[in-house]
Short mmCIF file of C-alpha atoms (C1' of nucleotides) in Angstrom, two decimals:
data_model
loop_
_atom_site.label_atom_id
_atom_site.label_comp_id
_atom_site.label_asym_id
_atom_site.label_seq_id
_atom_site.Cartn_x
_atom_site.Cartn_y
_atom_site.Cartn_z
CA MET A 1 -130.81 1.02 173.96
CA ILE A 2 -130.58 -2.37 175.66
CA ARG A 3 -133.37 -3.26 178.02
CA SER A 4 -132.46 -3.52 181.69
CA THR A 5 -134.37 -5.71 184.10
CA VAL A 6 -135.63 -4.48 187.45
CA LYS A 7 -133.18 -6.87 189.08
CA GLU A 8 -130.26 -5.37 187.20
CA LEU A 9 -131.32 -1.83 187.99
CA PHE A 10 -131.49 -2.54 191.71
CA ALA A 11 -128.12 -4.26 191.57
CA GLY A 12 -126.53 -0.84 191.02
CA GLY A 13 -124.03 0.39 188.49
CA LYS A 14 -126.50 2.31 186.34
CA LEU A 15 -127.24 5.18 188.69
CA ASN A 16 -127.73 8.48 186.83
CA GLU A 17 -127.62 6.70 183.50
CA ALA A 18 -130.28 6.56 180.82
CA VAL A 19 -132.05 3.19 180.98
CA LEU A 20 -134.76 1.25 179.18
CA LEU A 21 -137.20 -0.79 181.27
CA LYS A 22 -140.08 -3.01 180.16
CA GLY A 23 -142.62 -4.65 182.39
CA TRP A 24 -146.13 -4.78 183.80
CA VAL A 25 -147.73 -2.08 185.89
CA ARG A 26 -148.61 -3.09 189.43
CA THR A 27 -150.02 0.23 190.62
CA ARG A 28 -150.28 3.82 189.53
CA ARG A 29 -150.73 6.64 192.00
CA GLY A 30 -150.44 10.36 191.80
CA ASN A 31 -152.16 13.60 191.00
CA LYS A 32 -152.42 16.15 188.21
CA LYS A 33 -148.74 16.99 188.38
CA VAL A 34 -147.01 13.69 188.77
CA ALA A 35 -147.70 9.99 188.36
CA PHE A 36 -145.96 7.19 190.23
CA ILE A 37 -145.96 3.93 188.33
CA ALA A 38 -144.76 0.72 190.00
CA ILE A 39 -143.41 -1.67 187.39
CA ASN A 40 -142.59 -5.32 187.87
CA ASP A 41 -140.97 -7.54 185.26
CA GLY A 42 -140.81 -10.74 187.28
CA THR A 43 -137.04 -10.72 187.64
CA THR A 44 -137.38 -9.89 191.32
CA ILE A 45 -140.07 -9.43 193.95
CA HIS A 46 -139.35 -5.69 193.96
CA ASN A 47 -141.04 -3.11 191.78
CA MET A 48 -139.27 -0.23 190.05
CA GLN A 49 -140.95 3.10 190.58
CA VAL A 50 -141.27 5.21 187.48
CA VAL A 51 -141.97 8.89 188.06
CA ALA A 52 -143.76 10.64 185.22
CA ASP A 53 -144.19 14.39 185.13
CA ALA A 54 -147.78 14.73 184.00
CA GLU A 55 -147.07 17.82 181.91
CA LYS A 56 -144.60 15.89 179.75
CA PHE A 57 -147.03 13.16 178.73
CA PRO A 58 -150.42 13.24 177.05
CA GLU A 59 -153.27 12.74 179.48
CA ALA A 60 -154.70 10.02 177.24
CA LEU A 61 -151.50 7.99 177.59
CA LEU A 62 -151.28 8.24 181.38
CA LYS A 63 -154.95 7.32 181.59
CA GLN A 64 -154.18 4.03 179.94
CA VAL A 65 -151.45 3.24 182.45
CA THR A 66 -153.52 0.97 184.65
CA THR A 67 -152.82 -2.08 186.79
CA GLY A 68 -151.79 -4.95 184.54
CA CYS A 69 -150.83 -3.06 181.39
CA SER A 70 -147.39 -3.46 179.86
CA LEU A 71 -145.03 -0.54 179.34
CA SER A 72 -141.70 0.33 177.82
CA VAL A 73 -140.09 3.22 179.66
CA LYS A 74 -136.99 5.20 178.82
CA GLY A 75 -135.60 7.49 181.47
CA ARG A 76 -132.90 8.25 183.96
CA LEU A 77 -132.21 6.03 186.96
CA VAL A 78 -131.83 8.35 189.94
CA GLU A 79 -131.82 8.24 193.72
CA SER A 80 -135.40 8.41 194.88
CA LEU A 81 -136.75 11.66 196.27
CA GLY A 82 -139.37 9.78 198.22
CA LYS A 83 -139.18 7.18 200.92
CA GLY A 84 -139.76 3.49 200.28
CA GLN A 85 -137.22 2.87 197.55
CA GLN A 86 -133.62 3.78 196.96
CA VAL A 87 -133.78 4.41 193.24
CA GLU A 88 -136.43 5.31 190.70
CA ILE A 89 -136.68 6.13 187.02
CA HIS A 90 -137.58 9.63 185.91
CA ALA A 91 -139.41 8.93 182.69
CA GLU A 92 -138.50 10.66 179.47
CA SER A 93 -140.65 8.52 177.22
CA ILE A 94 -143.38 5.98 177.91
CA GLU A 95 -144.74 3.54 175.37
CA LEU A 96 -147.86 1.53 176.08
CA LEU A 97 -147.10 -1.99 174.87
CA GLY A 98 -150.39 -3.59 175.83
CA ALA A 99 -153.39 -1.99 177.47
CA CYS A 100 -155.29 -3.69 180.26
CA ASP A 101 -158.95 -2.84 180.76
CA PRO A 102 -159.28 -2.19 184.50
CA GLU A 103 -163.00 -2.92 184.43
CA VAL A 104 -162.40 -6.55 183.62
CA TYR A 105 -158.82 -7.24 184.78
CA PRO A 106 -159.30 -9.50 187.79
CA LEU A 107 -156.16 -8.63 189.75
CA GLN A 108 -156.37 -5.61 191.97
CA LYS A 109 -153.86 -3.85 194.15
CA LYS A 110 -155.26 -5.50 197.23
CA GLY A 111 -154.49 -9.06 198.21
CA HIS A 112 -156.59 -11.94 196.90
CA SER A 113 -157.41 -15.30 198.41
CA PHE A 114 -155.39 -18.23 197.10
CA GLU A 115 -158.66 -19.98 196.24
CA PHE A 116 -159.61 -17.13 193.92
CA LEU A 117 -156.15 -16.96 192.38
CA ARG A 118 -156.34 -20.67 191.56
CA GLU A 119 -159.33 -19.84 189.38
CA ILE A 120 -157.14 -17.41 187.43
CA ALA A 121 -153.98 -19.50 187.43
CA HIS A 122 -153.00 -17.97 184.08
CA LEU A 123 -152.62 -14.58 185.76
CA ARG A 124 -151.53 -15.44 189.28
CA PHE A 125 -147.85 -15.37 188.27
CA ARG A 126 -148.28 -11.60 188.32
CA THR A 127 -148.77 -11.49 192.08
CA ASN A 128 -145.94 -11.05 194.55
CA THR A 129 -146.58 -14.37 196.26
CA PHE A 130 -146.68 -16.51 193.12
CA GLY A 131 -143.78 -14.67 191.57
CA ALA A 132 -141.76 -15.54 194.66
CA VAL A 133 -142.97 -19.15 194.76
CA PHE A 134 -142.16 -19.84 191.12
CA ARG A 135 -138.77 -18.16 191.25
CA ILE A 136 -137.97 -20.42 194.20
CA ARG A 137 -139.34 -23.40 192.30
CA HIS A 138 -136.92 -22.64 189.51
CA ALA A 139 -133.98 -22.13 191.87
CA LEU A 140 -134.57 -25.45 193.61
CA SER A 141 -134.97 -27.31 190.30
CA PHE A 142 -131.60 -25.98 189.30
CA ALA A 143 -130.12 -26.82 192.72
CA ILE A 144 -131.29 -30.42 192.43
CA HIS A 145 -129.39 -30.88 189.18
CA LYS A 146 -126.37 -29.08 190.56
CA TYR A 147 -126.28 -31.19 193.69
CA PHE A 148 -126.38 -34.49 191.88
CA ASN A 149 -124.11 -33.40 189.06
CA ASP A 150 -121.49 -32.25 191.58
CA LYS A 151 -121.75 -35.63 193.29
CA GLY A 152 -121.24 -37.59 190.07
CA PHE A 153 -124.82 -38.76 189.65
CA TYR A 154 -126.25 -39.11 186.14
CA TYR A 155 -129.62 -37.66 185.21
CA LEU A 156 -131.62 -40.56 183.80
CA HIS A 157 -134.84 -40.04 181.87
CA THR A 158 -137.20 -42.80 182.88
CA PRO A 159 -140.34 -43.27 180.79
CA ILE A 160 -143.52 -41.27 181.28
CA ILE A 161 -145.58 -43.99 179.63
CA THR A 162 -145.14 -47.39 181.23
CA ALA A 163 -146.48 -50.83 180.45
CA SER A 164 -146.15 -52.30 183.90
CA ASP A 165 -148.90 -51.50 186.33
CA ALA A 166 -146.97 -53.34 189.01
CA GLU A 167 -145.08 -50.41 190.41
CA GLY A 168 -147.43 -50.55 193.33
CA ALA A 169 -147.48 -46.87 194.05
CA GLY A 170 -151.13 -46.23 193.44
CA ALA A 171 -153.90 -45.92 190.88
CA MET A 172 -152.79 -45.07 187.34
CA PHE A 173 -154.06 -43.03 184.41
CA ARG A 174 -154.57 -45.12 181.30
CA VAL A 175 -152.90 -44.10 178.05
CA THR A 176 -154.75 -45.31 174.98
CA THR A 177 -155.62 -44.47 171.39
CA LEU A 178 -158.51 -46.94 171.29
CA ASP A 179 -161.97 -45.69 170.42
CA LEU A 180 -163.59 -45.32 173.82
CA VAL A 181 -167.08 -45.46 172.35
CA ASP A 182 -166.53 -48.74 170.52
CA PRO A 183 -163.27 -50.40 171.60
CA PRO A 184 -162.12 -53.69 170.02
CA ARG A 185 -163.01 -56.71 172.12
CA ASP A 186 -161.66 -60.25 172.44
CA ASP A 187 -163.58 -63.56 172.59
CA GLN A 188 -164.59 -62.98 176.19
CA GLY A 189 -165.89 -59.52 175.41
CA LYS A 190 -163.02 -57.81 177.21
CA ILE A 191 -161.28 -54.82 175.69
CA ASP A 192 -158.47 -56.02 173.42
CA PHE A 193 -155.44 -53.90 174.27
CA GLY A 194 -153.45 -55.94 171.77
CA GLN A 195 -154.92 -53.55 169.22
CA ASP A 196 -153.92 -50.47 171.22
CA PHE A 197 -151.06 -48.19 170.13
CA PHE A 198 -148.34 -50.10 171.99
CA GLY A 199 -149.95 -53.48 171.48
CA ARG A 200 -150.65 -53.68 175.19
CA SER A 201 -152.18 -51.81 178.08
CA THR A 202 -150.21 -48.71 179.08
CA ASN A 203 -150.38 -46.06 181.77
CA LEU A 204 -148.72 -42.87 182.95
CA THR A 205 -145.88 -43.58 185.34
CA VAL A 206 -146.39 -43.50 189.09
CA SER A 207 -142.66 -43.76 189.77
CA GLY A 208 -139.43 -44.03 187.84
CA GLN A 209 -137.86 -46.16 190.51
CA LEU A 210 -137.83 -49.59 188.88
CA GLU A 211 -136.28 -48.19 185.69
CA GLY A 212 -134.00 -46.04 187.85
CA GLU A 213 -132.63 -49.18 189.47
CA LEU A 214 -131.73 -50.53 186.03
CA GLY A 215 -129.68 -47.41 185.40
CA ALA A 216 -127.99 -47.45 188.80
CA LEU A 217 -126.97 -51.08 188.33
CA ALA A 218 -124.68 -49.96 185.52
CA LEU A 219 -123.95 -46.25 186.06
CA SER A 220 -123.50 -46.48 189.86
CA SER A 221 -125.54 -43.41 190.79
CA ILE A 222 -128.42 -41.91 188.88
CA TYR A 223 -131.36 -39.66 189.59
CA THR A 224 -134.63 -38.97 187.88
CA PHE A 225 -136.49 -35.69 188.10
CA GLY A 226 -139.73 -35.60 186.22
CA PRO A 227 -143.50 -35.64 186.31
CA THR A 228 -145.34 -38.44 188.04
CA PHE A 229 -149.03 -39.26 187.94
CA ARG A 230 -151.41 -40.72 190.48
CA ALA A 231 -155.08 -41.27 189.70
CA GLU A 232 -155.97 -41.40 193.39
CA ASN A 233 -159.07 -39.49 194.35
CA SER A 234 -157.11 -37.59 196.98
CA ASN A 235 -158.57 -34.30 198.10
CA THR A 236 -156.02 -32.85 200.48
CA PRO A 237 -153.65 -29.87 200.54
CA ARG A 238 -150.73 -32.30 200.13
CA HIS A 239 -151.78 -34.27 197.03
CA VAL A 240 -152.01 -33.55 193.32
CA ALA A 241 -152.60 -35.97 190.45
CA GLU A 242 -149.56 -34.70 188.53
CA PHE A 243 -146.47 -33.86 190.52
CA TRP A 244 -142.72 -33.80 190.13
CA MET A 245 -140.57 -36.32 191.89
CA ILE A 246 -136.84 -36.63 192.42
CA GLU A 247 -135.69 -40.24 192.65
CA PRO A 248 -132.00 -40.97 193.17
CA GLU A 249 -130.93 -44.58 192.97
CA MET A 250 -127.45 -45.69 194.05
CA ALA A 251 -125.56 -48.94 193.62
CA PHE A 252 -123.35 -49.99 196.55
CA TYR A 253 -125.43 -47.90 199.00
CA ASP A 254 -127.00 -49.51 202.05
CA ILE A 255 -129.85 -48.02 204.08
CA ASP A 256 -127.48 -45.90 206.21
CA ASP A 257 -125.80 -44.43 203.13
CA ASN A 258 -129.28 -43.77 201.80
CA MET A 259 -130.27 -41.85 204.94
CA ASP A 260 -127.05 -39.86 204.89
CA LEU A 261 -127.70 -38.85 201.31
CA ALA A 262 -131.32 -37.90 201.97
CA GLU A 263 -130.39 -35.70 204.92
CA ASP A 264 -127.47 -34.05 203.14
CA PHE A 265 -129.59 -33.47 200.04
CA LEU A 266 -132.46 -31.82 201.92
CA LYS A 267 -130.11 -29.57 203.84
CA TYR A 268 -128.31 -28.60 200.66
CA LEU A 269 -131.57 -27.56 199.02
CA VAL A 270 -132.71 -25.53 202.02
CA ARG A 271 -129.35 -23.80 202.16
CA TYR A 272 -129.44 -23.13 198.44
CA ALA A 273 -132.79 -21.41 198.81
CA LEU A 274 -131.56 -19.31 201.73
CA ASP A 275 -128.44 -18.33 199.79
CA HIS A 276 -130.10 -17.59 196.45
CA CYS A 277 -133.70 -16.58 197.14
CA LYS A 278 -133.31 -14.18 200.05
CA ASP A 279 -135.70 -11.48 198.79
CA ASP A 280 -138.44 -13.92 197.96
CA LEU A 281 -138.07 -15.80 201.24
CA ASP A 282 -138.11 -12.53 203.17
CA PHE A 283 -141.36 -11.64 201.45
CA LEU A 284 -142.91 -15.02 202.18
CA ASN A 285 -141.69 -14.89 205.78
CA ASN A 286 -143.38 -11.52 206.10
CA MET A 287 -146.65 -12.23 204.34
CA ILE A 288 -147.27 -15.97 204.53
CA ASP A 289 -145.51 -17.56 207.47
CA LYS A 290 -143.68 -15.57 210.15
CA GLU A 291 -141.68 -18.60 211.29
CA LEU A 292 -140.51 -19.67 207.85
CA LEU A 293 -136.91 -18.46 207.97
CA GLU A 294 -136.51 -19.70 211.52
CA ARG A 295 -137.74 -23.15 210.52
CA LEU A 296 -135.44 -23.33 207.48
CA GLN A 297 -132.48 -22.33 209.61
CA PHE A 298 -133.45 -24.93 212.19
CA ILE A 299 -133.34 -27.69 209.58
CA LEU A 300 -129.78 -26.75 208.70
CA GLU A 301 -128.55 -26.68 212.27
CA ASN A 302 -129.97 -29.95 213.55
CA ASP A 303 -129.33 -33.59 212.82
CA PHE A 304 -132.39 -35.56 211.81
CA VAL A 305 -133.51 -38.08 214.42
CA ARG A 306 -133.13 -41.66 213.20
CA ILE A 307 -135.19 -44.31 214.92
CA SER A 308 -136.70 -47.63 213.99
CA TYR A 309 -140.39 -48.24 213.52
CA THR A 310 -140.27 -50.56 216.57
CA GLU A 311 -138.73 -47.83 218.74
CA ALA A 312 -141.32 -45.37 217.46
CA ILE A 313 -144.15 -47.68 218.45
CA GLU A 314 -142.62 -48.02 221.95
CA LEU A 315 -142.33 -44.24 222.27
CA LEU A 316 -145.93 -43.75 221.19
CA GLU A 317 -147.14 -46.38 223.62
CA LYS A 318 -145.16 -44.81 226.47
CA SER A 319 -146.28 -41.28 225.61
CA GLY A 320 -149.54 -41.69 227.51
CA LYS A 321 -151.24 -39.69 224.78
CA GLN A 322 -154.72 -40.63 223.67
CA PHE A 323 -154.65 -41.18 219.92
CA GLU A 324 -157.71 -41.54 217.76
CA PHE A 325 -156.17 -44.62 216.14
CA PRO A 326 -154.62 -47.24 218.42
CA VAL A 327 -150.86 -47.74 218.39
CA GLY A 328 -149.60 -51.26 217.91
CA TRP A 329 -146.74 -53.08 216.24
CA GLY A 330 -147.74 -54.09 212.72
CA ALA A 331 -150.11 -51.24 211.96
CA ASP A 332 -148.98 -48.36 209.80
CA LEU A 333 -148.40 -45.08 211.59
CA GLN A 334 -151.26 -42.63 211.25
CA ALA A 335 -150.80 -38.97 210.49
CA GLU A 336 -151.43 -38.12 214.16
CA HIS A 337 -148.67 -40.52 215.25
CA GLU A 338 -146.15 -39.07 212.83
CA ARG A 339 -147.11 -35.57 213.88
CA TYR A 340 -146.62 -36.45 217.54
CA LEU A 341 -143.11 -37.79 216.89
CA VAL A 342 -141.98 -34.85 214.78
CA GLU A 343 -143.73 -31.97 216.48
CA GLN A 344 -143.87 -33.03 220.14
CA GLU A 345 -141.48 -35.84 220.96
CA PHE A 346 -138.40 -34.72 218.99
CA LYS A 347 -139.33 -31.33 217.48
CA LYS A 348 -136.99 -32.19 214.59
CA PRO A 349 -137.17 -34.04 211.27
CA VAL A 350 -137.36 -37.77 211.90
CA ILE A 351 -136.21 -40.67 209.74
CA LEU A 352 -138.12 -43.84 210.50
CA THR A 353 -136.67 -47.17 209.40
CA GLY A 354 -137.36 -50.88 209.71
CA TYR A 355 -141.06 -51.01 208.94
CA PRO A 356 -143.03 -54.26 209.08
CA SER A 357 -142.74 -55.94 205.70
CA GLU A 358 -146.52 -56.40 205.43
CA ILE A 359 -147.15 -52.67 205.08
CA LYS A 360 -144.35 -51.93 202.61
CA SER A 361 -143.55 -52.66 198.95
CA PHE A 362 -142.25 -55.91 197.50
CA TYR A 363 -138.88 -54.53 196.39
CA MET A 364 -137.65 -53.48 199.83
CA LYS A 365 -134.77 -55.41 201.37
CA GLN A 366 -135.86 -57.89 203.98
CA ASN A 367 -134.13 -57.80 207.33
CA GLU A 368 -132.71 -60.88 209.06
CA ASP A 369 -135.52 -60.83 211.62
CA GLY A 370 -137.94 -61.96 208.90
CA LYS A 371 -140.49 -59.34 209.94
CA THR A 372 -139.15 -55.97 208.85
CA VAL A 373 -137.75 -54.31 205.75
CA ARG A 374 -135.11 -51.62 205.23
CA ALA A 375 -137.55 -48.86 204.42
CA MET A 376 -137.08 -45.27 205.42
CA ASP A 377 -139.55 -42.41 205.64
CA VAL A 378 -138.34 -38.87 206.26
CA LEU A 379 -140.94 -36.92 208.23
CA PHE A 380 -140.88 -33.13 208.27
CA PRO A 381 -142.68 -30.67 210.51
CA LYS A 382 -145.91 -29.26 209.05
CA ILE A 383 -145.99 -31.40 205.91
CA GLY A 384 -145.39 -34.94 207.16
CA GLU A 385 -143.79 -37.49 204.85
CA ILE A 386 -141.48 -35.75 202.41
CA ILE A 387 -139.31 -38.70 201.40
CA GLY A 388 -140.00 -42.40 201.10
CA GLY A 389 -137.20 -44.79 200.25
CA SER A 390 -135.46 -48.04 201.00
CA GLN A 391 -132.57 -50.34 200.44
CA ARG A 392 -133.72 -52.64 197.64
CA GLU A 393 -133.86 -56.42 197.84
CA GLU A 394 -130.94 -57.57 195.68
CA ASN A 395 -131.28 -61.30 196.35
CA HIS A 396 -133.09 -62.94 193.45
CA GLU A 397 -134.67 -65.78 195.45
CA LYS A 398 -135.92 -63.54 198.23
CA LEU A 399 -137.29 -60.97 195.80
CA LEU A 400 -139.10 -63.60 193.76
CA LYS A 401 -140.59 -65.16 196.87
CA ARG A 402 -141.83 -61.81 198.07
CA MET A 403 -143.35 -61.00 194.69
CA ARG A 404 -145.26 -64.25 194.69
CA GLU A 405 -146.50 -63.65 198.24
CA MET A 406 -147.73 -60.20 197.27
CA GLU A 407 -149.11 -61.39 193.93
CA ILE A 408 -146.89 -59.11 191.84
CA PRO A 409 -146.92 -60.48 188.26
CA GLU A 410 -143.33 -61.66 187.83
CA GLU A 411 -143.65 -62.15 184.06
CA GLU A 412 -144.33 -58.42 183.65
CA LEU A 413 -141.22 -57.51 185.59
CA TRP A 414 -138.84 -60.03 184.02
CA TRP A 415 -136.41 -57.22 183.18
CA TYR A 416 -136.39 -56.05 186.79
CA LEU A 417 -135.67 -59.56 188.03
CA ASP A 418 -132.88 -59.94 185.48
CA THR A 419 -130.76 -57.37 187.34
CA ARG A 420 -130.75 -59.71 190.36
CA LYS A 421 -129.59 -62.56 188.19
CA PHE A 422 -126.78 -60.80 186.37
CA GLY A 423 -124.27 -59.32 188.77
CA THR A 424 -126.60 -58.14 191.48
CA VAL A 425 -125.34 -55.64 194.07
CA GLU A 426 -126.55 -53.90 197.17
CA HIS A 427 -128.38 -50.68 196.21
CA SER A 428 -130.74 -48.07 197.60
CA GLY A 429 -132.80 -45.08 196.63
CA PHE A 430 -135.61 -42.75 197.59
CA GLY A 431 -138.29 -40.47 196.23
CA LEU A 432 -138.66 -36.83 197.16
CA GLY A 433 -141.90 -35.05 196.30
CA PHE A 434 -140.75 -31.80 194.75
CA GLU A 435 -143.95 -29.91 195.56
CA ARG A 436 -143.83 -31.04 199.18
CA LEU A 437 -140.29 -29.75 199.42
CA LEU A 438 -141.49 -26.47 197.94
CA MET A 439 -144.29 -26.24 200.48
CA PHE A 440 -141.75 -26.58 203.21
CA VAL A 441 -139.33 -24.05 201.73
CA THR A 442 -141.94 -21.43 200.78
CA GLY A 443 -144.29 -21.84 203.74
CA MET A 444 -147.24 -22.24 201.37
CA SER A 445 -149.82 -24.48 203.00
CA ASN A 446 -151.53 -25.87 199.89
CA ILE A 447 -149.69 -27.94 197.29
CA ARG A 448 -151.89 -26.41 194.56
CA ASP A 449 -150.09 -23.14 195.15
CA VAL A 450 -146.54 -24.37 194.51
CA ILE A 451 -147.14 -25.93 191.08
CA PRO A 452 -148.08 -23.63 188.20
CA PHE A 453 -151.09 -25.57 186.95
CA PRO A 454 -152.30 -28.03 189.57
CA ARG A 455 -154.09 -31.19 188.49
CA THR A 456 -156.56 -32.37 191.11
CA PRO A 457 -159.81 -34.35 190.97
CA LYS A 458 -162.36 -32.37 188.93
CA SER A 459 -159.84 -29.69 188.08
CA ALA A 460 -157.63 -29.30 184.99
CA GLU A 461 -158.71 -25.96 183.56
CA PHE A 462 -155.39 -24.53 182.50
"C1'" U B 1 -163.90 -42.04 198.73
"C1'" C B 2 -165.76 -40.64 203.96
"C1'" C B 3 -166.75 -36.56 207.62
"C1'" U B 4 -167.35 -31.17 208.52
"C1'" C B 5 -167.97 -26.28 206.77
"C1'" A B 6 -168.88 -22.81 202.87
"C1'" G B 7 -171.09 -20.70 198.06
"C1'" U B 8 -174.78 -13.25 198.42
"C1'" A B 9 -171.60 -7.17 193.72
"C1'" G B 10 -165.17 -7.99 190.10
"C1'" C B 11 -162.77 -9.41 195.30
"C1'" U B 12 -163.42 -10.19 200.86
"C1'" C B 13 -167.60 -10.56 203.69
"C1'" A B 14 -172.39 -8.94 206.74
"C1'" G B 15 -177.53 -10.08 206.24
"C1'" U B 16 -181.37 -11.19 213.36
"C1'" U B 17 -186.75 -16.04 215.39
"C1'" G B 18 -188.55 -16.71 207.33
"C1'" G B 19 -191.46 -10.58 206.45
"C1'" U B 20 -191.55 -4.42 202.44
"C1'" U B 21 -186.84 -1.57 198.06
"C1'" A B 22 -180.38 -7.25 199.83
"C1'" G B 23 -175.71 -3.91 202.78
"C1'" A B 24 -170.30 -2.68 203.86
"C1'" G B 25 -165.09 -2.41 202.77
"C1'" C B 26 -161.85 -2.95 198.79
"C1'" G B 27 -161.55 -2.75 193.43
"C1'" G B 28 -163.86 0.07 188.96
"C1'" C B 29 -165.65 4.79 187.12
"C1'" G B 30 -165.98 10.56 187.85
"C1'" G B 31 -163.77 14.46 190.67
"C1'" A B 32 -160.15 16.86 194.41
"C1'" C B 33 -155.00 16.90 195.96
"C1'" U B 34 -147.18 19.47 194.35
"C1'" G B 35 -143.67 13.11 195.89
"C1'" U B 36 -147.16 8.92 196.36
"C1'" U B 37 -145.89 3.76 198.84
"C1'" A B 38 -152.29 -1.44 199.59
"C1'" A B 39 -151.89 6.97 199.14
"C1'" U B 40 -155.91 10.01 201.13
"C1'" C B 41 -160.72 12.66 200.63
"C1'" C B 42 -165.73 13.43 198.06
"C1'" G B 43 -169.22 11.27 194.69
"C1'" U B 44 -171.11 7.14 191.69
"C1'" A B 45 -172.45 2.64 189.06
"C1'" G B 46 -172.59 -2.41 190.07
"C1'" G B 47 -176.61 -8.34 192.44
"C1'" U B 48 -180.79 -14.43 188.35
"C1'" C B 49 -178.29 -14.53 196.64
"C1'" G B 50 -174.10 -21.87 193.23
"C1'" U B 51 -178.03 -25.04 190.26
"C1'" A B 52 -182.75 -27.67 190.28
"C1'" G B 53 -186.87 -28.98 192.99
"C1'" G B 54 -189.92 -28.52 197.51
"C1'" U B 55 -192.40 -26.31 202.17
"C1'" U B 56 -194.94 -21.48 203.04
"C1'" C B 57 -199.53 -16.14 202.45
"C1'" A B 58 -194.16 -14.96 202.08
"C1'" A B 59 -187.45 -17.99 201.15
"C1'" G B 60 -180.79 -15.03 200.64
"C1'" U B 61 -182.81 -17.35 205.32
"C1'" C B 62 -186.20 -23.80 206.17
"C1'" C B 63 -186.01 -29.02 203.57
"C1'" U B 64 -184.04 -32.49 199.53
"C1'" A B 65 -180.75 -33.57 195.53
"C1'" C B 66 -176.78 -32.13 192.68
"C1'" C B 67 -172.41 -28.94 191.40
"C1'" U B 68 -168.10 -26.33 193.07
"C1'" G B 69 -164.54 -24.91 196.79
"C1'" A B 70 -162.00 -25.34 201.63
"C1'" G B 71 -160.48 -28.11 206.08
"C1'" G B 72 -159.93 -33.04 208.42
"C1'" A B 73 -159.32 -38.56 207.42
"C1'" G B 74 -157.64 -42.45 204.14
"C1'" C B 75 -154.00 -43.39 200.02
"C1'" C B 76 -149.09 -41.51 199.51
"C1'" A B 77 -144.63 -38.04 197.54
#
RNA sequence: UCCUCAGUAGCUCAGUUGGUUAGAGCGGCGGACUGUUAAUCCGUAGGUCGUAGGUUCAAGUCCUACCUGAGGAGCCA
């Protein structure tokens, strides 16, 4: 007999047929006469109830049917006699695939704190919440590829190990095969990376953007979607040391095209989740965040507000609100400022553009005013900055000048500069933090709970 | 990295101005119950009070350092 999944059985079509189901026991209830076994196989948030007539099965077998054990059940799928589920399986045979000692199995029927579940990250997939979160994570990964593929973008694999440490996106993790106890040293006593595996100093990537630009300046539109690493000692619910980032990069796009794409992309992903993950989102809306579905719907129905950094500063100054950090042109916006704009002033997602060049990266296109660059940050309610991007500086002279001003080693980025020498064109791109998107879509409030095995300072157990 | 808070049973927590034998709910185990839905009811076991020092006649409780976790800030995605 072919195994059916819980999802298939709830989809209908097998009513009153003999079926085979395999999965893990969530709960067992009952009495001397009858046992009710809730089985979950991860294919859906819902459990299948198996009803076992106690007289038909050895007591020793039913005794081993405890929370967490794995079972193979043959039986008939019938309309449920009880309330709470439409169908159930009346068991004809039950095979214990793997026992689960209830005295030491850490998951119980009752809810656990997310902090505790992080300590047993290898088992937390078996809970309703994490099952839902990781099914949604899968669905959105797939949707990202679908979106870009349908739009004619090419998926470009940018390197995980990079030689340049000039990407300017934060502290990096070193990659080396040198003996850390006794590394080779040069005349000055400094570590000689010439003897390292790649013959030079290398790190884990903090962004695929620079390589992404190389691809876009030949293939028109590309995107990367892969792991990214930041060795920042950040201890917040919005940061992890290893996270997944989506970085589209488009030739012949200016900053307005870039904003249009970012807004369309985010709305597409939210809609995809609503269309394909209804059961899981309903569960999360019920258990985690009562306003989740409302907020997702709201994103779809409203245009993002687009204002310049200068206008934002004026609004903040006029607001009459007392901020902990002073507002003034030239200073970066603090979290409280961004929160005010998104949650009080507009109550919508906001795209901020035209930041002062001093507070932004070297590769961003300089505006004619000589003071600002064509950067854009997309700010979302609850989670803050979800996207950072810009139109890139395509003028070789201006880019070189800016690199020298900001002391970016131009010899290391000769290949990047080459693109501005050989048929340069206007182009743009942005980075979307996948986990931050997931936080928004699932309503989970800690980034450690939307990635299977979070990497944070002092924590890499699994 | 800075600030704040927390760490007591497998989990979630209570524990008074320092004072005898550290409590509860859930989970586990044993039992009862003819269809349960986080079942219910009765019973029961379970603790190096984060670690190391210190103060005191006496420390879960006060002090110091460290470790771990959470929230806020910074960095950013």
